[in-house]
Amino acid sequence: MKSIVALQSIVTPWPDGLEPSDAELKAIEVELPLILAEVDLLDALIAQLDRPASEFDARRIRRARNRILAARRCLANRAADTAMPGDAA
């Protein structure tokens, strides 16, 4: 029996450029609050799947949606601020 470790470079080649660039990492860092808010919403929705909905679940989902909206608003404002050069705001 052959070990797959010996064939790893054949099975899963590791091409150059697979790592994210600095610009991509910066974009992820900027969007991280939105990503975390979306994860919170998914957690709340998944938790509700296996039990009857309660007022607590509804509140948790509503708060998660509000966090998503707030994060989207911040991203949109940041994009608008960078689009307007100088004190045009």
Coordinates of C-alpha atoms in Angstrom, one line a residue:
M1 CA 0.0 0.0 0.0
K2 CA 1.4 3.4 -1.0
S3 CA 1.2 6.4 1.2
I4 CA -0.5 9.4 -0.3
V5 CA 2.1 11.7 1.3
A6 CA 4.6 10.6 -1.3
L7 CA 2.2 11.6 -4.0
Q8 CA 1.0 14.8 -2.4
S9 CA 2.8 17.1 -4.9
I10 CA 1.1 15.2 -7.8
V11 CA -2.3 15.0 -6.2
T12 CA -2.5 18.6 -4.8
P13 CA 0.0 20.9 -6.5
W14 CA 0.7 24.1 -4.7
P15 CA 0.8 26.8 -7.4
D16 CA 2.5 30.1 -6.9
G17 CA 0.1 33.0 -6.1
L18 CA -2.2 30.9 -4.1
E19 CA -1.7 33.0 -1.0
P20 CA -3.8 36.2 -0.8
S21 CA -2.1 39.4 -1.8
D22 CA -1.7 42.3 0.7
A23 CA -4.5 44.2 -1.1
E24 CA -6.8 41.2 -0.7
L25 CA -5.9 40.9 3.0
K26 CA -6.6 44.6 3.5
A27 CA -10.0 44.2 1.8
I28 CA -10.9 41.3 4.1
E29 CA -9.8 43.3 7.1
V30 CA -11.9 46.3 6.1
E31 CA -15.0 44.0 5.6
L32 CA -14.4 41.9 8.7
P33 CA -17.1 43.6 10.8
L34 CA -19.6 42.8 8.1
I35 CA -18.4 39.2 7.8
L36 CA -18.7 38.7 11.6
A37 CA -22.2 40.3 11.7
E38 CA -23.3 37.9 8.9
V39 CA -21.8 34.9 10.9
D40 CA -23.8 36.1 13.9
L41 CA -27.0 36.1 11.9
L42 CA -26.2 32.6 10.5
D43 CA -25.6 31.4 14.0
A44 CA -28.9 32.8 15.2
L45 CA -30.8 31.3 12.3
I46 CA -29.2 27.9 12.7
A47 CA -29.9 27.9 16.4
Q48 CA -33.6 28.5 15.6
L49 CA -33.8 25.5 13.3
D50 CA -33.9 22.8 15.9
R51 CA -36.3 24.3 18.4
P52 CA -39.5 26.4 18.3
A53 CA -39.0 30.1 17.8
S54 CA -39.1 32.2 21.0
E55 CA -39.0 35.9 21.7
F56 CA -35.3 35.5 22.5
D57 CA -34.6 34.0 19.1
A58 CA -36.5 36.8 17.4
R59 CA -34.6 39.4 19.3
R60 CA -31.3 37.8 18.5
I61 CA -32.1 37.6 14.8
R62 CA -33.3 41.2 14.8
R63 CA -30.1 42.4 16.5
A64 CA -27.9 40.4 14.1
R65 CA -29.7 42.0 11.1
N66 CA -29.3 45.4 12.6
R67 CA -25.5 44.8 13.0
I68 CA -25.3 43.7 9.4
L69 CA -27.1 46.9 8.3
A70 CA -24.8 49.0 10.5
A71 CA -21.7 47.3 9.1
R72 CA -22.9 47.8 5.5
R73 CA -23.6 51.5 6.3
C74 CA -20.1 51.9 7.6
L75 CA -18.6 50.3 4.5
A76 CA -20.7 52.4 2.2
N77 CA -19.7 55.6 4.1
R78 CA -16.1 54.6 4.0
A79 CA -16.3 54.0 0.2
A80 CA -18.0 57.4 -0.2
D81 CA -15.3 59.1 1.8
T82 CA -12.6 57.6 -0.2
A83 CA -14.4 58.4 -3.5
M84 CA -14.6 62.2 -2.7
P85 CA -11.1 63.8 -2.7
G86 CA -10.5 66.7 -0.3
D87 CA -13.2 68.3 1.8
A88 CA -16.0 67.6 -0.7
A89 CA -18.1 65.9 1.9

